[in-house]
PDB file of C-alpha atoms in Angstrom:
ATOM      1  CA  MET A  11      32.378 -56.124  33.860  1.00 87.00           C
ATOM      2  CA  PRO A  12      34.602 -56.919  36.942  1.00 90.00           C
ATOM      3  CA  ASN A  13      33.254 -56.430  40.380  1.00 96.00           C
ATOM      4  CA  THR A  14      35.088 -54.498  43.033  1.00 97.00           C
ATOM      5  CA  ASP A  15      36.014 -57.153  45.025  1.00 96.00           C
ATOM      6  CA  GLU A  16      37.653 -58.648  41.601  1.00 97.00           C
ATOM      7  CA  LEU A  17      39.080 -55.128  40.652  1.00 97.00           C
ATOM      8  CA  ARG A  18      41.017 -54.400  44.159  1.00 98.00           C
ATOM      9  CA  GLU A  19      42.191 -58.338  43.952  1.00 98.00           C
ATOM     10  CA  GLN A  20      43.460 -56.898  40.528  1.00 98.00           C
ATOM     11  CA  ILE A  21      45.020 -53.907  42.643  1.00 98.00           C
ATOM     12  CA  GLU A  22      46.759 -55.972  45.386  1.00 98.00           C
ATOM     13  CA  THR A  23      48.395 -58.228  42.441  1.00 98.00           C
ATOM     14  CA  ILE A  24      50.060 -55.213  41.000  1.00 98.00           C
ATOM     15  CA  ASP A  25      50.647 -53.286  44.261  1.00 98.00           C
ATOM     16  CA  GLU A  26      53.054 -56.692  44.852  1.00 98.00           C
ATOM     17  CA  GLN A  27      54.620 -56.652  41.790  1.00 98.00           C
ATOM     18  CA  ILE A  28      55.376 -52.901  41.687  1.00 97.00           C
ATOM     19  CA  ILE A  29      56.933 -53.527  45.561  1.00 97.00           C
ATOM     20  CA  ASP A  30      59.018 -56.131  44.103  1.00 98.00           C
ATOM     21  CA  LEU A  31      60.089 -54.145  41.429  1.00 97.00           C
ATOM     22  CA  ILE A  32      60.900 -51.231  43.663  1.00 97.00           C
ATOM     23  CA  ALA A  33      62.663 -53.361  45.625  1.00 97.00           C
ATOM     24  CA  THR A  34      65.007 -54.625  43.082  1.00 97.00           C
ATOM     25  CA  ARG A  35      65.310 -50.925  41.726  1.00 96.00           C
ATOM     26  CA  MET A  36      66.768 -49.792  45.315  1.00 95.00           C
ATOM     27  CA  GLU A  37      69.155 -52.905  45.450  1.00 95.00           C
ATOM     28  CA  ILE A  38      70.639 -51.565  42.282  1.00 95.00           C
ATOM     29  CA  ALA A  39      70.569 -48.454  43.557  1.00 93.00           C
ATOM     30  CA  ASP A  40      72.770 -49.906  46.472  1.00 93.00           C
ATOM     31  CA  GLU A  41      75.001 -51.161  43.712  1.00 93.00           C
ATOM     32  CA  LEU A  42      75.747 -48.121  41.819  1.00 93.00           C
ATOM     33  CA  ALA A  43      75.981 -45.994  45.509  1.00 91.00           C
ATOM     34  CA  LYS A  44      78.910 -48.686  45.795  1.00 91.00           C
ATOM     35  CA  ALA A  45      80.232 -48.417  42.254  1.00 92.00           C
ATOM     36  CA  LYS A  46      80.295 -44.427  42.582  1.00 92.00           C
ATOM     37  CA  LYS A  47      81.999 -44.542  45.902  1.00 89.00           C
ATOM     38  CA  GLN A  48      84.680 -47.281  44.246  1.00 89.00           C
ATOM     39  CA  SER A  49      85.117 -44.225  41.438  1.00 91.00           C
ATOM     40  CA  SER A  50      85.350 -41.157  43.803  1.00 89.00           C
ATOM     41  CA  GLN A  51      82.057 -40.460  42.426  1.00 90.00           C
ATOM     42  CA  GLU A  52      79.184 -37.667  44.504  1.00 89.00           C
ATOM     43  CA  TYR A  53      76.437 -39.851  45.534  1.00 84.00           C
ATOM     44  CA  TRP A  54      74.277 -37.838  43.556  1.00 91.00           C
ATOM     45  CA  SER A  55      74.027 -36.237  40.490  1.00 92.00           C
ATOM     46  CA  ALA A  56      71.453 -33.556  40.064  1.00 93.00           C
ATOM     47  CA  GLU A  57      71.926 -33.516  35.967  1.00 95.00           C
ATOM     48  CA  LYS A  58      71.208 -37.371  36.345  1.00 94.00           C
ATOM     49  CA  GLU A  59      68.094 -36.752  38.571  1.00 94.00           C
ATOM     50  CA  ARG A  60      66.950 -34.492  35.771  1.00 94.00           C
ATOM     51  CA  GLU A  61      67.453 -36.904  33.047  1.00 95.00           C
ATOM     52  CA  VAL A  62      65.328 -39.247  35.617  1.00 95.00           C
ATOM     53  CA  ILE A  63      62.594 -36.994  35.786  1.00 95.00           C
ATOM     54  CA  SER A  64      62.473 -36.541  31.822  1.00 95.00           C
ATOM     55  CA  ARG A  65      62.603 -40.544  31.291  1.00 96.00           C
ATOM     56  CA  TYR A  66      59.716 -40.547  33.654  1.00 96.00           C
ATOM     57  CA  HIS A  67      57.893 -37.713  31.903  1.00 96.00           C
ATOM     58  CA  GLU A  68      58.484 -40.148  28.724  1.00 97.00           C
ATOM     59  CA  LEU A  69      57.531 -43.123  30.112  1.00 96.00           C
ATOM     60  CA  CYS A  70      53.817 -41.662  32.033  1.00 96.00           C
ATOM     61  CA  GLU A  71      53.126 -40.116  28.393  1.00 95.00           C
ATOM     62  CA  GLU A  72      53.297 -43.596  26.322  1.00 96.00           C
ATOM     63  CA  VAL A  73      50.764 -45.080  29.360  1.00 97.00           C
ATOM     64  CA  SER A  74      48.490 -41.875  29.687  1.00 95.00           C
ATOM     65  CA  LEU A  75      49.406 -40.652  32.694  1.00 96.00           C
ATOM     66  CA  SER A  76      49.911 -36.779  33.267  1.00 96.00           C
ATOM     67  CA  GLU A  77      53.237 -34.759  33.703  1.00 93.00           C
ATOM     68  CA  ASP A  78      52.075 -34.304  37.122  1.00 95.00           C
ATOM     69  CA  GLU A  79      51.634 -38.139  37.944  1.00 96.00           C
ATOM     70  CA  ALA A  80      54.859 -38.882  36.433  1.00 95.00           C
ATOM     71  CA  ARG A  81      57.028 -35.986  38.363  1.00 94.00           C
ATOM     72  CA  GLN A  82      55.183 -37.377  41.588  1.00 96.00           C
ATOM     73  CA  ILE A  83      56.431 -40.873  40.955  1.00 96.00           C
ATOM     74  CA  ALA A  84      59.597 -40.067  40.051  1.00 95.00           C
ATOM     75  CA  GLU A  85      59.935 -37.811  43.003  1.00 95.00           C
ATOM     76  CA  VAL A  86      59.400 -40.326  45.281  1.00 96.00           C
ATOM     77  CA  ILE A  87      60.994 -42.833  43.758  1.00 96.00           C
ATOM     78  CA  LEU A  88      64.496 -40.842  43.541  1.00 96.00           C
ATOM     79  CA  LYS A  89      63.970 -39.164  47.020  1.00 95.00           C
ATOM     80  CA  ILE A  90      64.459 -43.038  48.331  1.00 95.00           C
ATOM     81  CA  SER A  91      66.891 -43.844  46.397  1.00 94.00           C
ATOM     82  CA  LYS A  92      68.884 -40.689  47.182  1.00 94.00           C
ATOM     83  CA  GLU A  93      68.809 -41.388  51.008  1.00 93.00           C
ATOM     84  CA  ARG A  94      69.595 -44.628  50.499  1.00 92.00           C
ATOM     85  CA  GLN A  95      72.637 -43.714  48.496  1.00 91.00           C
ATOM     86  CA  ARG A  96      73.462 -40.501  50.752  1.00 90.00           C
ATOM     87  CA  HIS A  97      73.264 -43.001  53.861  1.00 88.00           C
ATOM     88  CA  TYR A  98      75.324 -45.985  52.390  1.00 86.00           C
ATOM     89  CA  PHE A  99      78.082 -42.792  51.667  1.00 86.00           C
ATOM     90  CA  GLN A 100      77.712 -41.542  54.961  1.00 86.00           C
ATOM     91  CA  ARG A 101      78.139 -45.021  56.705  1.00 83.00           C
ATOM     92  CA  ASN A 102      81.045 -45.752  54.833  1.00 72.00           C
ATOM     93  CA  ARG A 103      83.144 -42.929  55.093  1.00 67.00           C
ATOM     94  CA  VAL A 104      86.782 -43.150  56.235  1.00 55.00           C
ATOM     95  CA  LEU A 105      87.535 -40.247  58.856  1.00 51.00           C
ATOM     96  CA  PHE A 106      91.517 -39.327  58.635  1.00 48.00           C
ATOM     97  CA  ILE A 107      93.149 -38.258  61.754  1.00 50.00           C
TER      98      ILE A 107
END
């Protein structure tokens, strides 16, 4: 059985991977915001948000994480993504006078 230092090292490695994956997800979300803006879509869809949360529930269920844990994970990631997309839309708003 690994000792606490070895377990903490494993967690640190996984944390690095998680951050890398979240950063990649946010880069893709930024590209999605650009594509939405170009096609005159809203930056956020409540329906899509529900679909993502549902997908997280399914994925978490497959690895024995609870529905509450799935919701918490999805909420954090979606909050960051939503804020980034909202910021992109506001920053790139064209004002007509």
